[in-house]
XYZ file of C-alpha atoms in Angstrom:
532
model
C 0.000 0.000 0.000
C 1.167 3.529 -0.781
C 2.720 5.209 2.283
C 0.520 8.295 1.828
C -2.586 6.102 2.020
C -1.261 4.396 5.155
C -0.654 7.751 6.846
C -4.240 8.778 6.076
C -5.641 5.458 7.353
C -3.848 5.988 10.647
C -4.917 9.616 10.904
C -8.539 8.623 10.276
C -8.296 5.899 12.939
C -6.774 8.412 15.379
C -9.560 10.935 14.735
C -12.249 8.268 15.178
C -10.803 7.102 18.493
C -10.253 10.634 19.777
C -13.826 11.673 18.937
C -15.110 8.645 20.838
C -13.026 9.638 23.890
C -14.276 13.219 23.693
C -17.872 12.003 23.468
C -17.345 10.281 26.827
C -15.395 12.924 28.738
C -17.357 15.853 27.293
C -16.331 19.080 25.605
C -13.189 20.861 26.753
C -13.597 24.036 28.804
C -12.579 27.339 27.231
C -9.606 27.424 29.585
C -8.420 23.992 28.401
C -9.008 24.826 24.718
C -6.807 27.914 25.006
C -4.231 25.990 26.988
C -4.078 23.187 24.410
C -4.034 25.749 21.607
C -0.814 27.344 22.899
C 0.789 23.922 23.228
C -0.194 22.774 19.720
C 0.695 26.082 18.053
C 4.194 26.059 19.534
C 4.872 22.445 18.570
C 3.407 22.947 15.119
C 5.848 25.769 14.394
C 8.972 23.993 15.632
C 11.539 22.433 13.313
C 12.695 18.969 14.373
C 15.855 16.911 14.012
C 16.184 13.175 14.699
C 19.211 12.594 16.942
C 20.938 9.800 18.821
C 19.905 9.481 22.466
C 23.479 10.310 23.582
C 22.874 13.954 22.572
C 19.810 14.137 24.815
C 21.687 12.746 27.809
C 24.625 15.066 27.185
C 22.140 17.938 27.493
C 20.479 16.490 30.592
C 23.834 16.279 32.364
C 23.838 20.048 32.943
C 20.100 20.610 33.463
C 18.930 21.590 36.933
C 15.258 20.812 36.310
C 14.057 18.263 33.736
C 10.323 18.249 32.917
C 9.090 15.071 31.221
C 5.625 14.850 29.689
C 2.989 12.357 30.795
C -0.108 10.976 29.064
C -1.863 9.844 32.227
C -3.865 6.876 30.919
C -0.864 5.404 29.068
C 1.594 3.351 31.145
C 4.198 3.762 28.412
C 4.566 7.407 29.500
C 5.798 6.402 32.949
C 8.011 3.736 31.383
C 9.611 6.445 29.247
C 10.101 8.629 32.333
C 11.637 5.697 34.191
C 14.000 4.881 31.298
C 15.354 8.437 31.448
C 15.802 8.285 35.222
C 17.649 4.957 35.083
C 20.170 6.330 32.600
C 20.952 9.443 34.649
C 23.978 8.663 36.801
C 23.470 11.599 39.143
C 21.681 12.292 42.465
C 18.086 13.261 41.826
C 14.667 13.851 43.341
C 11.261 13.186 41.758
C 8.477 15.777 41.552
C 5.175 14.275 40.397
C 1.892 15.779 39.206
C -0.024 12.648 40.243
C 0.407 13.549 43.942
C -0.593 16.611 45.943
C 1.679 18.696 48.124
C -0.810 18.313 50.975
C -0.188 14.548 51.026
C 3.581 14.757 51.538
C 3.405 13.124 54.961
C 1.760 9.999 53.535
C 4.202 10.015 50.607
C 7.206 10.086 52.946
C 5.785 7.279 55.087
C 5.139 5.085 52.049
C 8.586 5.699 50.576
C 10.200 4.755 53.911
C 8.167 1.550 54.035
C 6.202 2.462 57.164
C 2.917 2.693 55.239
C 1.477 -0.125 53.143
C 0.606 0.412 49.486
C -3.099 -0.025 50.210
C -3.051 2.509 53.057
C -0.951 4.920 51.010
C -3.454 4.911 48.152
C -6.248 5.458 50.646
C -4.443 8.299 52.463
C -3.655 10.211 49.268
C -7.152 9.465 47.874
C -5.575 8.220 44.643
C -8.813 7.360 42.845
C -10.557 10.581 43.813
C -7.682 13.045 43.368
C -5.898 11.439 40.437
C -8.156 8.740 39.046
C -5.776 7.120 36.572
C -4.590 3.498 37.066
C -2.108 3.114 39.921
C -0.543 0.222 37.973
C 0.829 2.747 35.472
C 2.835 4.532 38.156
C 3.673 1.725 40.573
C 7.014 0.747 38.909
C 8.220 4.336 39.321
C 7.497 4.338 43.042
C 9.070 0.904 43.526
C 12.221 2.081 41.737
C 12.374 5.194 43.938
C 11.932 3.087 47.094
C 14.677 0.685 46.021
C 17.141 3.486 45.233
C 16.076 5.695 48.163
C 15.132 8.574 45.888
C 12.885 11.238 47.450
C 9.433 11.731 45.883
C 7.377 14.913 46.153
C 3.805 15.727 45.175
C 3.555 19.010 43.278
C -0.119 19.155 42.339
C -2.673 21.442 43.975
C -5.924 20.297 42.363
C -8.183 18.072 44.472
C -9.635 16.180 41.501
C -8.242 15.075 38.105
C -10.459 17.568 36.322
C -9.673 21.024 37.676
C -10.170 23.119 40.795
C -7.514 25.682 39.959
C -7.091 27.103 36.478
C -4.365 25.337 34.499
C -2.037 28.355 34.589
C -2.600 28.730 38.346
C -1.693 25.066 38.774
C 1.523 25.665 36.837
C 2.357 28.591 39.101
C 1.590 26.601 42.242
C 3.651 23.591 41.066
C 6.580 25.851 40.157
C 6.559 27.261 43.698
C 6.718 23.720 45.126
C 9.561 22.802 42.748
C 11.454 25.864 44.033
C 11.028 24.579 47.608
C 12.332 21.160 46.560
C 15.362 22.808 44.964
C 16.047 24.664 48.212
C 15.904 21.365 50.124
C 18.136 19.565 47.594
C 20.355 22.222 45.940
C 22.834 19.591 44.724
C 20.287 17.238 43.185
C 18.657 17.230 39.756
C 14.863 17.569 39.885
C 12.972 15.232 37.529
C 9.420 16.470 37.032
C 6.628 14.327 35.565
C 3.701 16.439 34.343
C 0.966 16.259 31.707
C 2.370 16.975 28.242
C 0.181 20.058 27.692
C 1.899 21.744 30.640
C 5.253 21.588 28.831
C 4.555 24.474 26.438
C 6.982 27.367 26.985
C 4.228 29.664 28.315
C 3.043 27.080 30.849
C 5.019 25.253 33.554
C 8.537 26.041 32.177
C 7.769 29.788 32.255
C 6.575 29.619 35.856
C 9.634 27.626 36.972
C 11.964 30.172 35.363
C 10.065 32.963 37.124
C 10.375 31.288 40.518
C 13.934 30.024 39.972
C 15.674 32.835 38.113
C 18.603 31.552 36.067
C 17.638 27.884 36.493
C 18.680 25.520 33.690
C 15.365 23.928 32.650
C 15.088 21.209 30.014
C 11.779 19.904 28.614
C 11.130 16.438 27.150
C 7.803 15.890 25.398
C 6.515 12.335 25.122
C 5.151 11.419 21.688
C 3.198 14.626 20.995
C 0.675 13.964 18.236
C 1.560 16.917 16.002
C 5.230 15.976 15.998
C 4.616 12.247 15.475
C 2.490 12.885 12.377
C 5.136 15.254 10.990
C 7.750 12.519 11.382
C 5.420 9.855 9.964
C 4.729 11.936 6.856
C 8.489 11.914 6.198
C 8.458 8.096 6.680
C 10.919 8.440 9.553
C 8.843 7.188 12.488
C 10.548 3.782 12.729
C 14.058 5.227 12.825
C 13.273 8.245 15.017
C 13.159 7.693 18.777
C 14.679 10.951 20.036
C 14.001 14.404 18.573
C 15.762 17.691 19.212
C 13.543 20.767 18.882
C 15.802 23.342 20.569
C 18.639 23.045 23.064
C 16.061 23.171 25.874
C 13.249 21.235 24.195
C 13.386 17.590 23.156
C 10.884 14.812 22.477
C 10.701 11.050 22.750
C 8.953 9.598 19.713
C 7.971 6.318 21.301
C 4.239 5.908 20.880
C 1.850 6.546 17.948
C -0.998 9.008 18.713
C -3.715 6.483 17.858
C -2.252 4.037 20.414
C -2.239 6.721 23.133
C -5.878 7.569 22.517
C -6.995 3.969 22.011
C -5.465 3.127 25.381
C -7.307 6.107 26.867
C -10.578 4.897 25.350
C -10.039 1.369 26.654
C -9.244 2.807 30.083
C -12.535 4.725 30.035
C -14.466 1.665 28.870
C -12.847 -0.792 31.274
C -14.797 0.382 34.304
C -12.239 2.828 35.739
C -14.324 5.794 34.655
C -17.762 5.946 36.252
C -19.082 8.095 33.398
C -19.285 4.900 31.351
C -21.917 2.361 32.420
C -20.828 -1.277 32.383
C -23.998 -2.085 30.431
C -22.865 0.308 27.680
C -19.494 -1.397 27.195
C -19.244 -3.811 24.261
C -15.729 -5.178 23.650
C -16.827 -6.046 20.112
C -16.724 -2.338 19.207
C -13.045 -2.027 20.142
C -12.075 -5.165 18.228
C -14.097 -4.086 15.176
C -12.157 -0.789 15.067
C -8.895 -2.732 15.226
C -9.999 -5.142 12.457
C -10.912 -2.183 10.244
C -7.530 -0.513 10.807
C -5.638 -3.732 10.035
C -7.727 -4.761 7.031
C -7.326 -1.301 5.485
C -3.576 -1.340 6.201
C -3.238 -4.761 4.534
C -5.622 -3.936 1.678
C -7.940 -6.775 2.709
C -11.721 -6.899 2.561
C -12.721 -8.407 5.904
C -16.388 -8.885 6.750
C -17.052 -7.798 10.351
C -20.766 -8.545 10.448
C -20.225 -11.889 12.189
C -17.677 -10.636 14.736
C -18.706 -11.040 18.358
C -16.413 -10.530 21.362
C -16.947 -11.228 25.055
C -15.063 -10.098 28.148
C -14.418 -11.854 31.449
C -17.609 -10.235 32.785
C -19.832 -11.999 30.235
C -21.460 -15.143 31.627
C -22.809 -15.882 28.142
C -19.295 -16.731 26.964
C -18.846 -19.400 29.624
C -22.253 -20.839 28.795
C -21.230 -21.113 25.161
C -17.917 -22.870 25.785
C -19.689 -25.544 27.814
C -20.890 -26.897 24.445
C -17.357 -27.447 23.142
C -15.568 -30.830 23.074
C -13.729 -31.452 26.343
C -10.217 -31.066 24.905
C -11.057 -27.688 23.340
C -12.959 -26.499 26.407
C -9.981 -27.379 28.605
C -7.639 -25.378 26.376
C -10.015 -22.390 26.362
C -10.226 -22.377 30.159
C -6.431 -22.599 30.412
C -6.164 -19.484 28.248
C -8.771 -17.711 30.383
C -6.876 -18.595 33.579
C -3.611 -17.359 32.024
C -5.250 -14.040 31.127
C -4.809 -14.608 27.376
C -7.104 -12.978 24.815
C -8.027 -15.079 21.776
C -10.437 -15.827 18.953
C -12.303 -19.121 19.121
C -12.972 -20.450 15.576
C -15.223 -23.266 16.764
C -17.772 -20.798 18.173
C -16.771 -17.827 16.009
C -16.396 -15.579 19.042
C -13.540 -13.664 20.609
C -12.534 -13.390 24.249
C -10.963 -10.200 25.618
C -9.082 -10.830 28.861
C -8.024 -7.205 29.319
C -9.018 -3.843 27.900
C -5.651 -2.957 26.378
C -4.444 -2.228 22.855
C -2.332 -5.404 22.631
C -5.192 -7.626 23.791
C -7.694 -5.992 21.419
C -5.263 -6.327 18.506
C -4.633 -9.965 19.417
C -8.311 -10.854 19.022
C -8.592 -8.748 15.852
C -5.571 -10.413 14.217
C -6.819 -13.920 14.937
C -10.254 -12.993 13.571
C -8.624 -11.790 10.345
C -6.596 -15.020 10.172
C -9.840 -16.957 10.605
C -11.571 -14.980 7.840
C -8.567 -15.613 5.547
C -9.230 -19.376 5.967
C -5.949 -20.156 7.720
C -7.031 -20.445 11.361
C -10.040 -22.730 11.637
C -9.325 -24.779 14.775
C -8.065 -23.934 18.246
C -4.534 -25.178 18.895
C -5.183 -27.488 21.815
C -1.754 -29.052 22.404
C 1.110 -26.497 22.518
C 3.700 -29.284 22.638
C 2.540 -31.270 19.619
C 1.497 -28.177 17.669
C 4.351 -25.926 18.730
C 5.205 -24.753 15.209
C 1.566 -23.903 14.482
C 1.420 -21.907 17.705
C 4.607 -20.024 16.800
C 3.151 -19.120 13.401
C -0.141 -17.996 14.938
C 1.823 -15.787 17.344
C 3.860 -14.421 14.412
C 0.660 -13.311 12.661
C -0.614 -11.851 15.941
C 2.618 -9.952 16.524
C 2.784 -8.600 12.973
C -0.724 -7.196 13.325
C 0.175 -5.590 16.653
C 3.264 -4.080 15.000
C 1.218 -2.692 12.111
C -1.086 -1.164 14.721
C 1.842 0.132 16.809
C 4.966 0.464 14.616
C 7.058 1.507 17.631
C 6.593 -1.849 19.347
C 9.667 -4.096 19.598
C 10.096 -7.740 20.509
C 12.883 -9.874 21.934
C 15.733 -10.880 19.645
C 17.953 -13.955 19.806
C 20.564 -11.789 21.492
C 18.011 -10.671 24.099
C 17.161 -14.313 24.872
C 20.818 -15.190 25.386
C 21.376 -12.120 27.556
C 18.284 -12.859 29.652
C 19.412 -16.435 30.317
C 22.636 -15.103 31.838
C 20.681 -13.124 34.421
C 19.009 -14.431 37.560
C 15.895 -12.280 37.273
C 13.492 -14.994 36.090
C 11.596 -17.689 37.944
C 11.926 -21.322 36.801
C 8.971 -20.964 34.435
C 10.406 -17.892 32.715
C 13.863 -19.414 32.362
C 12.388 -22.650 30.987
C 10.493 -20.719 28.297
C 13.689 -18.884 27.322
C 15.632 -22.164 27.154
C 12.908 -23.690 24.977
C 13.028 -20.634 22.676
C 16.789 -20.930 22.312
C 16.548 -24.680 21.654
C 13.973 -24.119 18.910
C 16.048 -21.331 17.306
C 19.087 -23.624 17.257
C 16.945 -26.291 15.578
C 15.888 -23.748 12.949
C 19.481 -22.663 12.344
C 20.476 -26.297 11.906
C 17.794 -26.709 9.248
C 18.957 -23.595 7.425
C 22.549 -24.866 7.469
C 21.942 -28.515 6.606
C 18.330 -28.631 5.315
C 17.643 -31.188 7.990
C 15.135 -30.835 10.815
C 16.180 -32.154 14.173
C 13.230 -34.166 15.518
C 11.787 -33.274 18.911
C 13.561 -35.447 21.455
C 13.370 -35.886 25.215
C 14.706 -32.348 25.603
C 11.316 -31.004 24.527
C 9.345 -33.448 26.670
C 10.721 -32.036 29.912
C 9.231 -28.581 29.290
C 5.972 -27.514 30.906
C 3.001 -26.837 28.619
C 2.804 -23.195 29.713
C 6.453 -22.760 28.689
C 5.478 -23.636 25.122
C 2.859 -20.861 25.207
C 5.380 -18.257 26.390
C 8.083 -19.502 24.032
C 5.695 -19.373 21.069
C 5.011 -15.711 21.851
C 8.758 -14.968 21.981
C 9.556 -16.837 18.754
C 6.415 -15.554 17.040
C 7.516 -12.038 17.932
C 10.924 -12.572 16.303
C 9.264 -14.001 13.186
C 6.586 -11.300 13.105
C 9.207 -8.567 13.410
C 10.909 -9.855 10.256
C 7.591 -9.953 8.398
C 6.968 -6.354 9.408
C 10.419 -5.317 8.194
C 9.823 -7.045 4.846
C 6.418 -5.401 4.542
C 7.763 -1.963 5.428
C 10.666 -2.301 2.961
C 8.265 -3.597 0.278
C 10.092 -6.934 0.023
C 6.588 -8.382 0.284
C 3.308 -6.619 -0.469
C -0.230 -7.129 0.760
C -2.710 -8.233 -0.380
C -0.581 -9.661 -3.232
C 1.585 -11.819 -0.936
C -0.949 -12.471 1.808
C -0.629 -16.263 1.404
C 2.950 -16.019 2.677
C 1.497 -14.997 6.031
C -1.968 -16.524 6.341
C -0.911 -20.157 5.945
C -3.384 -22.950 6.630
C -2.570 -24.196 10.123
C -4.552 -27.391 9.521
C -2.209 -28.725 6.836
C -1.012 -32.217 7.750
C 2.489 -31.280 6.589
C 2.571 -27.892 8.338
C 6.000 -28.512 9.905
C 7.434 -28.846 6.388
C 5.684 -25.629 5.326
C 7.041 -23.880 8.437
C 10.686 -24.771 7.805
C 10.476 -24.049 4.097
C 9.073 -20.606 4.934
C 12.022 -19.969 7.228
C 14.411 -20.130 4.275
C 12.681 -17.103 2.812
C 12.149 -15.235 6.103
C 15.736 -15.665 7.301
C 17.022 -14.187 4.045
C 15.505 -10.853 5.124
C 17.738 -8.486 7.147
C 17.531 -8.349 10.945
C 15.566 -5.182 11.882
C 17.578 -4.506 15.072
C 20.075 -6.295 17.334
C 18.213 -5.768 20.593
C 14.956 -4.187 21.668
C 16.927 -2.467 24.424
C 18.737 -0.342 21.832
C 15.836 2.113 21.856
C 15.453 5.093 24.152
């Protein structure tokens, strides 16, 4: 498909999702419209340059205050913030919008370990004052506890919406940041605040007023205007760090439509009380994902028969009671493992979690089903390991088309992970199985001979085959995406290369023969940890 068409498809999807979010949360106030307008106008006028991350960290070395943007409903924002913090080899203190200055006593007690997580969330009234998922921010707090880094609340609003005007909140937060600087004059202050607050006339201006002469550096996180500019130049895959000015930078880590789809799923998952549970239909989310993927692939996929259930739907469990025992057992195993899937036998999908990856997983398997390649549930991961790997490859490719910034493990990552002691027995077993299978594939490519599964495979737990298939499918799917992006293969012309019939009696032969073609394609990247 022409790159210009693909850009438009993604923009249309983004606009559809954003309008749906806005229909739930209501119209923006005049204050917020003006506030957003200043932010978007400034970003829209800025020239950008893709740079290596080393240039960003060279700049951060001298900064006194670093403000990093946050998209509250998206956990990737806090991951990006945490990645920056981990790479800074300097004493620092954290100043967070998600907490209020008035709750500093509870914050200090929690960070010292004298207050439980449950009591901390109750004391700071997390759900009432902030409202966004605690799970998004928890890794940041755990890291700060482990490294004994002080955390300060810098918000003044008593609800997520607004008690103070946005500019007043900036002024109030800047005053608190000044106090923190006075307490820790020799430490770098890392501020996490909503991306709209990062415009020059907003929080940065107030900090410079309160702290005259302070060296302030701003890092936006995947601002929509900038991402689309980069995408139109076909540079989004190779651009992770952007320099705007010496004091303004951006991480280009997440497509706008993913940010807003995650926000929509957050609203529809029950977190937001404005949405009634009875009004939530997971089918709608999966349909939107199917439409995005089918348009991106140039496929004509009928969605009229698509039906998706969530864990809250008793009807789904009534339906699976009609399945043969072996299939029903496999379905229940997937449910217990928290896996989302499409069930060809009943022509229904199951959504374990309201997240972009889970929605895309169901959508991709539905498309595979409609393309006549996935007609039966894989019930035995051991015996049908290669089929499961291929199914996961298709699933991963679709998730990568949806979110081009996603990265998977590489063979190097597997080897590195096995040298560390950070995994439980189950995780290490899955990694060992993945490495064993990759060695078997390399042997075939070298000698055109497949090593039969021996007792080595028998010792592995069934769940390890599931995890390993996801790892290996990710590696395979990443190569398919690279070939698609570089126009080595084209859809729908070459769709049969991907949507292979999993019910073929000689599928193992088809799998290994396909590897000869796939492995001739270049490796997209050496390690997923190379990114910012």
